[in-house]
mmCIF file of C-alpha atoms in Angstrom:
data_model
loop_
_atom_site.group_PDB
_atom_site.id
_atom_site.type_symbol
_atom_site.label_atom_id
_atom_site.label_comp_id
_atom_site.label_asym_id
_atom_site.label_seq_id
_atom_site.Cartn_x
_atom_site.Cartn_y
_atom_site.Cartn_z
ATOM 1 C CA MET A 1080 42.034 -19.891 11.981
ATOM 2 C CA GLY A 1081 38.719 -17.664 10.422
ATOM 3 C CA GLN A 1082 36.835 -20.137 9.791
ATOM 4 C CA GLU A 1083 37.007 -21.838 13.615
ATOM 5 C CA GLU A 1084 35.763 -18.619 14.352
ATOM 6 C CA GLU A 1085 32.795 -18.325 12.407
ATOM 7 C CA ALA A 1086 31.948 -21.548 13.612
ATOM 8 C CA GLN A 1087 31.938 -20.970 16.544
ATOM 9 C CA SER A 1088 29.066 -22.425 18.854
ATOM 10 C CA LEU A 1089 26.916 -20.857 21.520
ATOM 11 C CA ALA A 1090 28.756 -23.480 24.062
ATOM 12 C CA LEU A 1091 32.114 -21.055 23.006
ATOM 13 C CA THR A 1092 30.393 -17.802 22.653
ATOM 14 C CA PRO A 1093 30.799 -15.715 26.617
ATOM 15 C CA THR A 1094 27.426 -15.851 28.535
ATOM 16 C CA TRP A 1095 28.236 -11.879 29.299
ATOM 17 C CA VAL A 1096 27.432 -11.507 25.226
ATOM 18 C CA VAL A 1097 25.002 -13.674 24.803
ATOM 19 C CA ALA A 1098 23.147 -11.834 27.572
ATOM 20 C CA SER A 1099 23.448 -8.664 25.821
ATOM 21 C CA VAL A 1100 22.097 -9.376 22.931
ATOM 22 C CA CYS A 1101 19.256 -11.026 23.704
ATOM 23 C CA LEU A 1102 18.630 -7.874 26.451
ATOM 24 C CA VAL A 1103 18.913 -5.528 23.678
ATOM 25 C CA ILE A 1104 16.525 -7.561 21.453
ATOM 26 C CA VAL A 1105 13.806 -8.349 24.988
ATOM 27 C CA ALA A 1106 14.018 -4.781 25.452
ATOM 28 C CA ILE A 1107 13.341 -3.264 22.079
ATOM 29 C CA SER A 1108 11.162 -5.771 21.228
ATOM 30 C CA LEU A 1109 9.124 -5.050 24.465
ATOM 31 C CA ALA A 1110 9.263 -1.201 23.906
ATOM 32 C CA ALA A 1111 7.550 -2.097 20.227
ATOM 33 C CA GLU A 1112 4.826 -4.461 21.949
ATOM 34 C CA ARG A 1113 4.082 -2.064 24.197
ATOM 35 C CA LEU A 1114 3.945 1.304 22.141
ATOM 36 C CA LEU A 1115 1.741 -0.342 19.892
ATOM 37 C CA HIS A 1116 -0.161 -1.712 22.312
ATOM 38 C CA ARG A 1117 -0.733 1.392 23.652
ATOM 39 C CA LEU A 1118 -1.783 3.145 20.647
ATOM 40 C CA GLY A 1119 -4.330 0.891 20.105
ATOM 41 C CA LYS A 1120 -6.046 2.072 23.256
ATOM 42 C CA VAL A 1121 -5.005 5.645 22.301
ATOM 43 C CA LEU A 1122 -7.648 4.738 19.030
ATOM 44 C CA LYS A 1123 -10.291 2.833 20.903
ATOM 45 C CA PHE A 1124 -10.347 5.856 23.092
ATOM 46 C CA ASN A 1125 -11.013 8.206 20.030
ATOM 47 C CA GLY A 1126 -13.453 6.174 18.938
ATOM 48 C CA GLN A 1127 -11.698 5.696 15.785
ATOM 49 C CA GLU A 1128 -12.485 1.732 15.065
ATOM 50 C CA ALA A 1129 -11.062 1.570 11.751
ATOM 51 C CA LEU A 1130 -7.984 2.868 12.824
ATOM 52 C CA PHE A 1131 -7.983 -0.117 15.505
ATOM 53 C CA SER A 1132 -8.999 -2.644 13.353
ATOM 54 C CA ALA A 1133 -6.099 -2.030 10.934
ATOM 55 C CA LEU A 1134 -3.526 -1.606 14.121
ATOM 56 C CA GLN A 1135 -4.423 -5.272 14.162
ATOM 57 C CA ARG A 1136 -4.261 -6.187 10.832
ATOM 58 C CA VAL A 1137 -0.746 -4.953 11.067
ATOM 59 C CA LYS A 1138 0.114 -5.937 13.657
ATOM 60 C CA GLU A 1139 -1.484 -9.877 12.341
ATOM 61 C CA GLU A 1140 0.872 -9.232 9.384
ATOM 62 C CA LEU A 1141 3.814 -8.597 11.461
ATOM 63 C CA MET A 1142 3.559 -11.556 12.922
ATOM 64 C CA ILE A 1143 2.956 -13.781 10.418
ATOM 65 C CA LEU A 1144 6.137 -12.261 8.883
ATOM 66 C CA GLY A 1145 7.824 -13.401 11.937
ATOM 67 C CA PHE A 1146 6.540 -16.870 11.843
ATOM 68 C CA ILE A 1147 7.549 -17.321 8.473
ATOM 69 C CA SER A 1148 11.931 -15.486 9.800
ATOM 70 C CA PHE A 1149 11.041 -18.074 12.767
ATOM 71 C CA LEU A 1150 10.728 -21.202 10.117
ATOM 72 C CA LEU A 1151 13.675 -20.605 8.301
ATOM 73 C CA SER A 1152 16.057 -20.926 11.290
ATOM 74 C CA VAL A 1153 14.229 -23.474 12.568
ATOM 75 C CA CYS A 1154 14.003 -26.053 9.860
ATOM 76 C CA GLN A 1155 18.180 -24.033 8.525
ATOM 77 C CA ASN A 1156 19.991 -27.412 8.717
ATOM 78 C CA LEU A 1157 17.329 -29.363 7.271
ATOM 79 C CA ILE A 1158 17.316 -27.292 4.356
ATOM 80 C CA ASN A 1159 20.127 -26.830 3.970
ATOM 81 C CA ARG A 1160 21.062 -30.552 4.109
ATOM 82 C CA ILE A 1161 18.407 -31.169 1.048
ATOM 83 C CA CYS A 1162 21.095 -31.403 -2.137
ATOM 84 C CA ILE A 1163 20.737 -29.925 -5.861
ATOM 85 C CA PRO A 1164 22.331 -31.232 -9.289
ATOM 86 C CA GLU A 1165 24.792 -28.363 -9.504
ATOM 87 C CA SER A 1166 22.917 -27.540 -13.004
ATOM 88 C CA ALA A 1167 20.226 -27.193 -11.944
ATOM 89 C CA ALA A 1168 21.368 -24.503 -10.174
ATOM 90 C CA ARG A 1169 22.758 -22.622 -12.359
ATOM 91 C CA ILE A 1170 19.015 -22.208 -13.839
ATOM 92 C CA MET A 1171 17.682 -18.708 -13.095
ATOM 93 C CA LEU A 1172 20.341 -16.429 -11.377
ATOM 94 C CA PRO A 1173 19.561 -13.616 -10.076
ATOM 95 C CA CYS A 1174 23.416 -12.668 -10.669
ATOM 96 C CA ILE A 1175 25.651 -14.393 -13.337
ATOM 97 C CA GLU A 1176 28.458 -14.884 -11.044
ATOM 98 C CA GLU A 1177 30.070 -18.670 -8.701
ATOM 99 C CA SER A 1178 29.047 -17.409 -5.416
ATOM 100 C CA LYS A 1179 31.102 -18.291 -2.144
ATOM 101 C CA ALA A 1180 28.521 -20.122 -0.943
ATOM 102 C CA ARG A 1181 28.624 -22.809 -3.557
ATOM 103 C CA GLU A 1182 32.169 -23.057 -3.964
ATOM 104 C CA ASP A 1183 31.508 -23.644 0.452
ATOM 105 C CA ALA A 1184 28.838 -26.552 0.026
ATOM 106 C CA ALA A 1185 28.297 -28.677 2.478
ATOM 107 C CA LYS A 1186 30.221 -31.649 2.897
ATOM 108 C CA LEU A 1187 26.914 -34.132 2.138
ATOM 109 C CA CYS A 1188 26.375 -32.827 -1.131
ATOM 110 C CA LYS A 1189 30.048 -32.902 -2.326
ATOM 111 C CA ARG A 1190 30.544 -36.727 -0.820
ATOM 112 C CA LYS A 1191 26.895 -36.757 -4.286
ATOM 113 C CA GLY A 1192 28.363 -34.101 -7.042
ATOM 114 C CA GLU A 1193 25.649 -31.541 -5.738
ATOM 115 C CA VAL A 1194 25.286 -28.332 -3.732
ATOM 116 C CA PRO A 1195 22.714 -27.138 -1.447
ATOM 117 C CA MET A 1196 19.476 -25.981 -2.638
ATOM 118 C CA LEU A 1197 19.785 -23.501 0.137
ATOM 119 C CA SER A 1198 22.889 -21.983 1.199
ATOM 120 C CA GLU A 1199 23.283 -20.920 5.115
ATOM 121 C CA GLU A 1200 24.701 -17.364 3.744
ATOM 122 C CA ALA A 1201 21.446 -17.673 1.565
ATOM 123 C CA LEU A 1202 18.754 -18.341 4.130
ATOM 124 C CA HIS A 1203 20.585 -15.128 6.415
ATOM 125 C CA GLN A 1204 20.046 -12.512 3.419
ATOM 126 C CA LEU A 1205 16.249 -13.795 3.164
ATOM 127 C CA HIS A 1206 15.574 -13.236 6.617
ATOM 128 C CA ILE A 1207 17.046 -9.835 6.574
ATOM 129 C CA PHE A 1208 15.333 -9.421 3.464
ATOM 130 C CA ILE A 1209 11.314 -10.361 5.900
ATOM 131 C CA PHE A 1210 12.724 -7.618 8.218
ATOM 132 C CA VAL A 1211 13.719 -5.104 5.586
ATOM 133 C CA LEU A 1212 9.964 -6.252 4.308
ATOM 134 C CA GLY A 1213 7.870 -5.225 7.383
ATOM 135 C CA VAL A 1214 9.848 -2.765 8.366
ATOM 136 C CA VAL A 1215 9.383 -0.726 5.461
ATOM 137 C CA HIS A 1216 5.530 -2.144 4.675
ATOM 138 C CA VAL A 1217 4.907 -0.256 7.955
ATOM 139 C CA LEU A 1218 6.504 3.016 7.125
ATOM 140 C CA PHE A 1219 3.848 2.784 3.564
ATOM 141 C CA CYS A 1220 0.891 2.172 6.114
ATOM 142 C CA VAL A 1221 2.263 4.895 7.986
ATOM 143 C CA THR A 1222 3.486 7.145 5.588
ATOM 144 C CA THR A 1223 -0.533 6.262 3.460
ATOM 145 C CA LEU A 1224 -2.512 7.674 6.766
ATOM 146 C CA LEU A 1225 -0.323 11.392 6.904
ATOM 147 C CA LEU A 1226 -1.144 12.022 4.082
ATOM 148 C CA GLY A 1227 -4.343 11.049 3.648
ATOM 149 C CA GLY A 1228 -5.013 13.185 6.878
ATOM 150 C CA ALA A 1229 -3.035 15.823 5.598
ATOM 151 C CA LYS A 1230 -5.445 15.830 1.975
ATOM 152 C CA MET A 1231 -8.495 15.994 4.765
ATOM 153 C CA ARG A 1232 -6.724 18.797 6.516
ATOM 154 C CA THR A 1233 -7.221 20.485 2.874
ATOM 155 C CA TRP A 1234 -11.338 19.308 3.664
ATOM 156 C CA ASN A 1235 -11.398 20.640 7.102
ATOM 157 C CA LYS A 1236 -10.877 24.293 5.915
ATOM 158 C CA TRP A 1237 -13.784 23.428 3.031
ATOM 159 C CA GLU A 1238 -15.571 22.331 5.594
ATOM 160 C CA LYS A 1239 -15.676 25.478 8.026
ATOM 161 C CA GLU A 1240 -15.513 28.106 5.167
ATOM 162 C CA ILE A 1241 -19.020 26.599 3.395
ATOM 163 C CA GLN A 1242 -20.506 26.492 7.309
ATOM 164 C CA GLN A 1243 -19.551 29.807 7.885
ATOM 165 C CA GLY A 1244 -21.543 30.521 4.952
ATOM 166 C CA ARG A 1245 -18.711 31.142 2.168
ATOM 167 C CA LEU A 1246 -19.737 29.470 -0.563
ATOM 168 C CA ASN A 1247 -18.347 28.883 -4.351
ATOM 169 C CA GLU A 1248 -20.225 27.869 -7.125
ATOM 170 C CA ARG A 1249 -19.203 25.725 -9.690
ATOM 171 C CA GLU A 1250 -18.772 26.878 -12.893
ATOM 172 C CA LYS A 1251 -21.194 25.670 -16.007
ATOM 173 C CA ARG A 1252 -18.612 23.665 -18.515
ATOM 174 C CA PRO A 1253 -17.569 24.839 -21.555
ATOM 175 C CA GLY A 1254 -18.884 23.082 -24.758
ATOM 176 C CA TRP A 1255 -15.724 22.115 -25.915
ATOM 177 C CA MET A 1256 -15.536 20.486 -22.215
ATOM 178 C CA LYS A 1257 -18.343 17.287 -23.187
ATOM 179 C CA PRO A 1258 -17.042 15.207 -24.781
ATOM 180 C CA SER A 1259 -16.484 12.559 -23.262
ATOM 181 C CA ALA A 1260 -13.059 11.693 -24.969
ATOM 182 C CA VAL A 1261 -12.521 15.646 -23.432
ATOM 183 C CA ARG A 1262 -13.730 14.371 -19.810
ATOM 184 C CA TRP A 1263 -10.592 11.654 -20.047
ATOM 185 C CA ILE A 1264 -8.028 13.364 -21.024
ATOM 186 C CA ILE A 1265 -8.723 16.279 -18.261
ATOM 187 C CA ALA A 1266 -9.473 13.321 -15.366
ATOM 188 C CA PHE A 1267 -5.977 12.283 -16.247
ATOM 189 C CA PHE A 1268 -4.224 15.253 -15.590
ATOM 190 C CA LYS A 1269 -6.754 16.357 -12.868
ATOM 191 C CA GLN A 1270 -5.351 14.208 -10.185
ATOM 192 C CA PHE A 1271 -1.634 15.584 -10.512
ATOM 193 C CA TYR A 1272 -2.583 18.848 -9.022
ATOM 194 C CA ASN A 1273 -6.767 18.769 -8.322
ATOM 195 C CA SER A 1274 -7.704 15.899 -7.228
ATOM 196 C CA VAL A 1275 -11.075 17.322 -5.194
ATOM 197 C CA GLY A 1276 -11.248 20.811 -5.933
ATOM 198 C CA LYS A 1277 -13.225 23.152 -3.078
ATOM 199 C CA PRO A 1278 -16.665 23.643 -6.142
ATOM 200 C CA ASP A 1279 -17.111 20.207 -6.246
ATOM 201 C CA TYR A 1280 -16.389 19.463 -2.534
ATOM 202 C CA GLN A 1281 -19.310 22.113 -2.305
ATOM 203 C CA VAL A 1282 -21.476 20.180 -4.479
ATOM 204 C CA LEU A 1283 -20.872 16.805 -3.123
ATOM 205 C CA ARG A 1284 -21.232 17.184 0.274
ATOM 206 C CA SER A 1285 -24.437 19.442 0.059
ATOM 207 C CA ALA A 1286 -26.373 15.927 -1.797
ATOM 208 C CA PHE A 1287 -24.770 14.297 0.322
ATOM 209 C CA VAL A 1288 -26.451 16.133 3.703
ATOM 210 C CA LEU A 1289 -29.737 17.135 1.450
ATOM 211 C CA ARG A 1290 -30.037 13.788 0.975
ATOM 212 C CA HIS A 1291 -29.577 12.648 4.147
ATOM 213 C CA TYR A 1292 -29.966 14.582 6.912
ATOM 214 C CA PRO A 1293 -32.037 17.022 5.143
ATOM 215 C CA ASN A 1294 -32.558 18.581 8.496
ATOM 216 C CA ARG A 1295 -29.061 19.060 9.098
ATOM 217 C CA PRO A 1296 -27.512 21.317 7.315
ATOM 218 C CA ASP A 1297 -24.564 22.075 9.242
ATOM 219 C CA PHE A 1298 -23.598 18.315 8.996
ATOM 220 C CA ASP A 1299 -20.220 17.673 9.488
ATOM 221 C CA PHE A 1300 -19.381 16.482 6.149
ATOM 222 C CA HIS A 1301 -15.832 16.488 6.487
ATOM 223 C CA LYS A 1302 -15.400 14.112 9.793
ATOM 224 C CA TYR A 1303 -17.736 11.706 8.237
ATOM 225 C CA MET A 1304 -15.048 11.993 5.074
ATOM 226 C CA VAL A 1305 -12.722 11.420 7.984
ATOM 227 C CA ARG A 1306 -14.063 7.895 8.924
ATOM 228 C CA ALA A 1307 -15.030 7.150 5.800
ATOM 229 C CA LEU A 1308 -10.847 6.742 4.731
ATOM 230 C CA GLU A 1309 -10.427 4.915 8.378
ATOM 231 C CA HIS A 1310 -12.360 2.490 6.821
ATOM 232 C CA ASP A 1311 -10.818 2.514 3.671
ATOM 233 C CA PHE A 1312 -7.151 2.120 4.887
ATOM 234 C CA LYS A 1313 -8.316 -0.873 7.409
ATOM 235 C CA GLU A 1314 -8.502 -1.824 3.784
ATOM 236 C CA VAL A 1315 -5.804 -1.456 2.454
ATOM 237 C CA VAL A 1316 -3.066 -2.328 5.401
ATOM 238 C CA GLY A 1317 -2.820 -6.543 5.245
ATOM 239 C CA ILE A 1318 -1.262 -8.511 3.030
ATOM 240 C CA SER A 1319 -3.722 -10.947 1.384
ATOM 241 C CA TRP A 1320 -2.980 -14.275 -0.113
ATOM 242 C CA TYR A 1321 -2.419 -12.716 -3.908
ATOM 243 C CA LEU A 1322 -0.539 -10.625 -2.438
ATOM 244 C CA TRP A 1323 2.051 -12.945 -1.459
ATOM 245 C CA LEU A 1324 1.402 -14.778 -4.557
ATOM 246 C CA PHE A 1325 2.367 -12.219 -6.109
ATOM 247 C CA VAL A 1326 6.459 -11.749 -3.934
ATOM 248 C CA ILE A 1327 6.880 -15.348 -4.731
ATOM 249 C CA VAL A 1328 6.030 -14.849 -8.805
ATOM 250 C CA PHE A 1329 8.135 -12.338 -7.916
ATOM 251 C CA LEU A 1330 11.757 -13.912 -6.826
ATOM 252 C CA LEU A 1331 10.563 -16.260 -9.201
ATOM 253 C CA LEU A 1332 10.982 -14.434 -12.525
ATOM 254 C CA ASN A 1333 14.236 -12.447 -11.022
ATOM 255 C CA ILE A 1334 16.832 -13.671 -13.757
ATOM 256 C CA ASN A 1335 19.481 -12.005 -14.557
ATOM 257 C CA GLY A 1336 18.580 -10.056 -17.983
ATOM 258 C CA TRP A 1337 15.539 -10.247 -17.767
ATOM 259 C CA HIS A 1338 15.141 -6.537 -15.583
ATOM 260 C CA THR A 1339 12.332 -7.893 -13.962
ATOM 261 C CA TYR A 1340 12.471 -5.335 -11.029
ATOM 262 C CA PHE A 1341 12.920 -2.519 -13.666
ATOM 263 C CA TRP A 1342 9.926 -3.452 -15.557
ATOM 264 C CA LEU A 1343 7.608 -3.834 -13.121
ATOM 265 C CA SER A 1344 8.330 -0.738 -11.306
ATOM 266 C CA PHE A 1345 6.358 0.452 -14.127
ATOM 267 C CA LEU A 1346 3.268 -1.516 -13.401
ATOM 268 C CA PRO A 1347 2.271 0.340 -9.961
ATOM 269 C CA LEU A 1348 2.530 3.277 -11.704
ATOM 270 C CA ILE A 1349 0.762 2.096 -14.767
ATOM 271 C CA LEU A 1350 -2.093 0.939 -12.780
ATOM 272 C CA LEU A 1351 -2.476 3.614 -10.406
ATOM 273 C CA LEU A 1352 -2.653 6.716 -13.223
ATOM 274 C CA ILE A 1353 -5.506 4.065 -14.385
ATOM 275 C CA VAL A 1354 -7.633 3.751 -11.792
ATOM 276 C CA GLY A 1355 -7.051 7.507 -10.572
ATOM 277 C CA THR A 1356 -8.350 8.832 -13.649
ATOM 278 C CA LYS A 1357 -11.035 6.390 -13.978
ATOM 279 C CA LEU A 1358 -11.838 7.804 -10.019
ATOM 280 C CA GLU A 1359 -11.125 11.409 -11.321
ATOM 281 C CA TYR A 1360 -13.829 10.812 -14.460
ATOM 282 C CA ILE A 1361 -16.823 9.889 -11.578
ATOM 283 C CA SER A 1362 -16.277 12.467 -9.161
ATOM 284 C CA THR A 1363 -15.901 14.740 -11.647
ATOM 285 C CA ARG A 1364 -19.729 13.036 -13.245
ATOM 286 C CA LEU A 1365 -21.139 12.556 -9.688
ATOM 287 C CA ALA A 1366 -20.953 16.744 -8.745
ATOM 288 C CA GLN A 1367 -22.560 17.443 -12.545
ATOM 289 C CA GLU A 1368 -24.863 15.420 -11.933
ATOM 290 C CA ALA A 1369 -25.646 16.630 -7.700
ATOM 291 C CA ALA A 1370 -25.626 20.127 -9.541
ATOM 292 C CA ASP A 1371 -27.739 18.987 -12.836
ATOM 293 C CA CYS A 1372 -29.743 17.163 -10.477
ATOM 294 C CA SER A 1373 -34.178 18.176 -11.151
ATOM 295 C CA ASP A 1374 -35.543 15.918 -8.082
ATOM 296 C CA GLU A 1375 -32.740 18.485 -5.069
ATOM 297 C CA ALA A 1376 -36.345 19.887 -4.381
ATOM 298 C CA SER A 1377 -38.170 16.803 -3.161
ATOM 299 C CA GLY A 1378 -35.071 16.247 -1.143
ATOM 300 C CA ASN A 1379 -34.165 12.905 -3.370
ATOM 301 C CA PRO A 1380 -31.021 13.819 -5.743
ATOM 302 C CA TRP A 1381 -29.151 10.775 -7.334
ATOM 303 C CA THR A 1382 -31.833 7.951 -7.983
ATOM 304 C CA LYS A 1383 -29.300 5.734 -9.841
ATOM 305 C CA PRO A 1384 -26.681 3.535 -7.755
ATOM 306 C CA CYS A 1385 -23.225 5.287 -7.524
ATOM 307 C CA LYS A 1386 -21.886 1.679 -8.193
ATOM 308 C CA GLU A 1387 -23.010 2.134 -11.734
ATOM 309 C CA HIS A 1388 -20.233 4.046 -12.451
ATOM 310 C CA PHE A 1389 -17.086 1.659 -11.765
ATOM 311 C CA TRP A 1390 -16.620 -1.160 -13.456
ATOM 312 C CA PHE A 1391 -18.281 -3.882 -13.924
ATOM 313 C CA SER A 1392 -20.602 -2.198 -10.861
ATOM 314 C CA HIS A 1393 -18.221 -2.995 -8.302
ATOM 315 C CA PRO A 1394 -16.470 -0.564 -6.214
ATOM 316 C CA ARG A 1395 -14.696 -2.697 -4.372
ATOM 317 C CA ALA A 1396 -13.177 -3.664 -6.933
ATOM 318 C CA VAL A 1397 -10.797 -0.745 -7.101
ATOM 319 C CA LEU A 1398 -9.892 -0.526 -3.840
ATOM 320 C CA HIS A 1399 -8.581 -4.269 -4.812
ATOM 321 C CA LEU A 1400 -6.060 -2.470 -6.548
ATOM 322 C CA ILE A 1401 -5.827 0.840 -4.747
ATOM 323 C CA HIS A 1402 -4.641 -2.515 -2.118
ATOM 324 C CA PHE A 1403 -2.039 -4.302 -4.732
ATOM 325 C CA ILE A 1404 -0.294 -1.177 -5.962
ATOM 326 C CA LEU A 1405 0.379 -0.049 -2.368
ATOM 327 C CA PHE A 1406 0.981 -3.064 -1.364
ATOM 328 C CA GLN A 1407 3.312 -3.728 -4.423
ATOM 329 C CA ASN A 1408 5.216 -0.580 -3.909
ATOM 330 C CA SER A 1409 6.575 -1.189 -0.799
ATOM 331 C CA PHE A 1410 7.827 -4.922 -1.274
ATOM 332 C CA GLU A 1411 9.607 -3.231 -4.530
ATOM 333 C CA MET A 1412 10.906 -0.342 -1.456
ATOM 334 C CA ALA A 1413 11.422 -3.130 0.115
ATOM 335 C CA PHE A 1414 13.867 -4.559 -2.056
ATOM 336 C CA PHE A 1415 15.712 -1.762 -2.862
ATOM 337 C CA PHE A 1416 16.765 -0.928 0.452
ATOM 338 C CA TRP A 1417 17.691 -4.787 0.838
ATOM 339 C CA VAL A 1418 19.954 -4.867 -1.980
ATOM 340 C CA LEU A 1419 21.546 -2.028 -1.501
ATOM 341 C CA ALA A 1420 21.545 -3.226 2.421
ATOM 342 C CA THR A 1421 23.252 -7.226 1.594
ATOM 343 C CA TYR A 1422 25.475 -5.950 -1.628
ATOM 344 C CA GLY A 1423 25.760 -2.333 -1.874
ATOM 345 C CA PHE A 1424 24.344 -0.065 -4.929
ATOM 346 C CA ASP A 1425 27.314 -1.530 -7.870
ATOM 347 C CA SER A 1426 25.595 -5.174 -7.009
ATOM 348 C CA CYS A 1427 24.380 -6.897 -9.675
ATOM 349 C CA ILE A 1428 21.490 -7.310 -8.500
ATOM 350 C CA MET A 1429 20.974 -3.742 -8.388
ATOM 351 C CA GLU A 1430 21.717 -3.901 -12.282
ATOM 352 C CA ASN A 1431 22.662 -0.580 -14.243
ATOM 353 C CA ARG A 1432 22.560 2.727 -11.769
ATOM 354 C CA SER A 1433 20.342 3.978 -14.797
ATOM 355 C CA TYR A 1434 17.859 1.035 -14.415
ATOM 356 C CA ALA A 1435 17.527 1.670 -10.378
ATOM 357 C CA LEU A 1436 17.154 5.139 -9.929
ATOM 358 C CA PRO A 1437 13.926 5.138 -12.268
ATOM 359 C CA ARG A 1438 12.886 2.695 -10.187
ATOM 360 C CA LEU A 1439 13.698 4.661 -6.739
ATOM 361 C CA ALA A 1440 11.519 8.123 -7.640
ATOM 362 C CA ILE A 1441 9.139 5.737 -9.559
ATOM 363 C CA GLY A 1442 8.478 4.354 -6.118
ATOM 364 C CA ILE A 1443 8.400 8.025 -4.115
ATOM 365 C CA ILE A 1444 5.624 9.297 -7.075
ATOM 366 C CA VAL A 1445 3.312 6.246 -6.272
ATOM 367 C CA GLN A 1446 3.004 6.041 -2.352
ATOM 368 C CA VAL A 1447 2.732 10.073 -2.376
ATOM 369 C CA LEU A 1448 0.351 10.276 -5.452
ATOM 370 C CA CYS A 1449 -1.481 6.905 -3.790
ATOM 371 C CA SER A 1450 -1.888 7.980 -0.560
ATOM 372 C CA TYR A 1451 -2.373 12.170 -0.995
ATOM 373 C CA SER A 1452 -5.202 12.027 -3.927
ATOM 374 C CA THR A 1453 -6.202 8.927 -4.765
ATOM 375 C CA LEU A 1454 -6.610 6.695 -1.963
ATOM 376 C CA PRO A 1455 -9.217 10.059 -0.748
ATOM 377 C CA LEU A 1456 -10.877 10.864 -4.517
ATOM 378 C CA TYR A 1457 -11.768 6.717 -3.668
ATOM 379 C CA ALA A 1458 -13.627 7.599 0.325
ATOM 380 C CA ILE A 1459 -15.432 10.191 -1.623
ATOM 381 C CA VAL A 1460 -16.122 9.072 -4.924
ATOM 382 C CA THR A 1461 -17.512 5.943 -3.599
ATOM 383 C CA HIS A 1462 -19.319 6.488 0.205
ATOM 384 C CA VAL A 1463 -21.087 9.571 -0.709
ATOM 385 C CA ARG A 1464 -23.185 7.874 -2.364
ATOM 386 C CA SER A 1465 -24.463 4.109 -1.723
ATOM 387 C CA ARG A 1466 -26.512 2.539 0.248
ATOM 388 C CA TYR A 1467 -23.520 1.231 2.722
ATOM 389 C CA THR A 1468 -22.880 4.948 3.343
ATOM 390 C CA ILE A 1469 -26.372 5.625 5.063
ATOM 391 C CA ASN A 1470 -25.329 2.287 7.526
ATOM 392 C CA PHE A 1471 -22.161 3.952 7.973
ATOM 393 C CA THR A 1472 -22.656 7.821 9.039
ATOM 394 C CA LYS A 1473 -25.564 6.310 11.483
ATOM 395 C CA ASN A 1474 -22.365 4.823 13.557
ATOM 396 C CA THR A 1475 -20.571 9.031 12.690
ATOM 397 C CA ALA A 1476 -23.102 11.168 12.790
#
């Protein structure tokens, strides 16, 4: 009796049930679409073209996730009819347990002595995972923008103080801070508490205005930095092909006993610490060079391009790393919440609690540190002294 109820088709379902479910789904979908459309109009009205482009990229990624879910639904029967040897179905399992789906394998595969490649239950859980991935990715993008905006509000306070003539002199470095090894150590710890201090902000601002707007000492450098952050944010909200490749590799290697999910959670943290330290080091060097510049009187400070301070003289490589860090972190959090909702906290996929809780803590730390410190730091380091900056400022002045 229970099996017949579970297999009940749409033809045997009351019409009011079908209509009610469709009404709720369509209403939620239209409300979300109208909300995004309205948000896009507000961004365009306020002249925030970079954020509008970022919103368009988010909508494109949601469309891709929806199309993937659509393909899974349409191809469900076809996938269920693909049979594989039972021995192959026991290779590279996330959990060493006999699932109910294997016991209720399709009759077609049973006659061949095989099992379905992917059961209906597994397809349903995959649908849920795609939905959770989309929701978490959007929420983390919003969190990144909000935390970056919070950092910018601190810079706005400094901008007002500077324009009012309340300046802070940049202290000269003592001799023990001059060795390169010491500067790297200081840069590592500085990213946690004061990624860009007011003296450094003041020096970088003064040098930027002197180079690009020598006749406008009241130039709103904070507003320019907000636009720069929005431009960089547009680059890190999408899901590129290599990020999808990472998802596939992760799903492939999530094998019982390997603790892949636990060890992989350290990857964004390690990359973030390396990138943050590098950007802090560059920021300190730029501020020092600006303060010690010998040709400021000629109105042409910073004769060397900023990109020479980056790995391979390629600043965008750092932005790609930040993009990977943010996506990988949101993917791991999506996987965590999906496992929690689908299988529970004590499931074999979640593994031991001693593994699960550190992953959650690492994910929160990475999101906050990258959004509040690393991404704004990248914005000021790259846009304050590059050829691209000159073209960009013309659109924001």
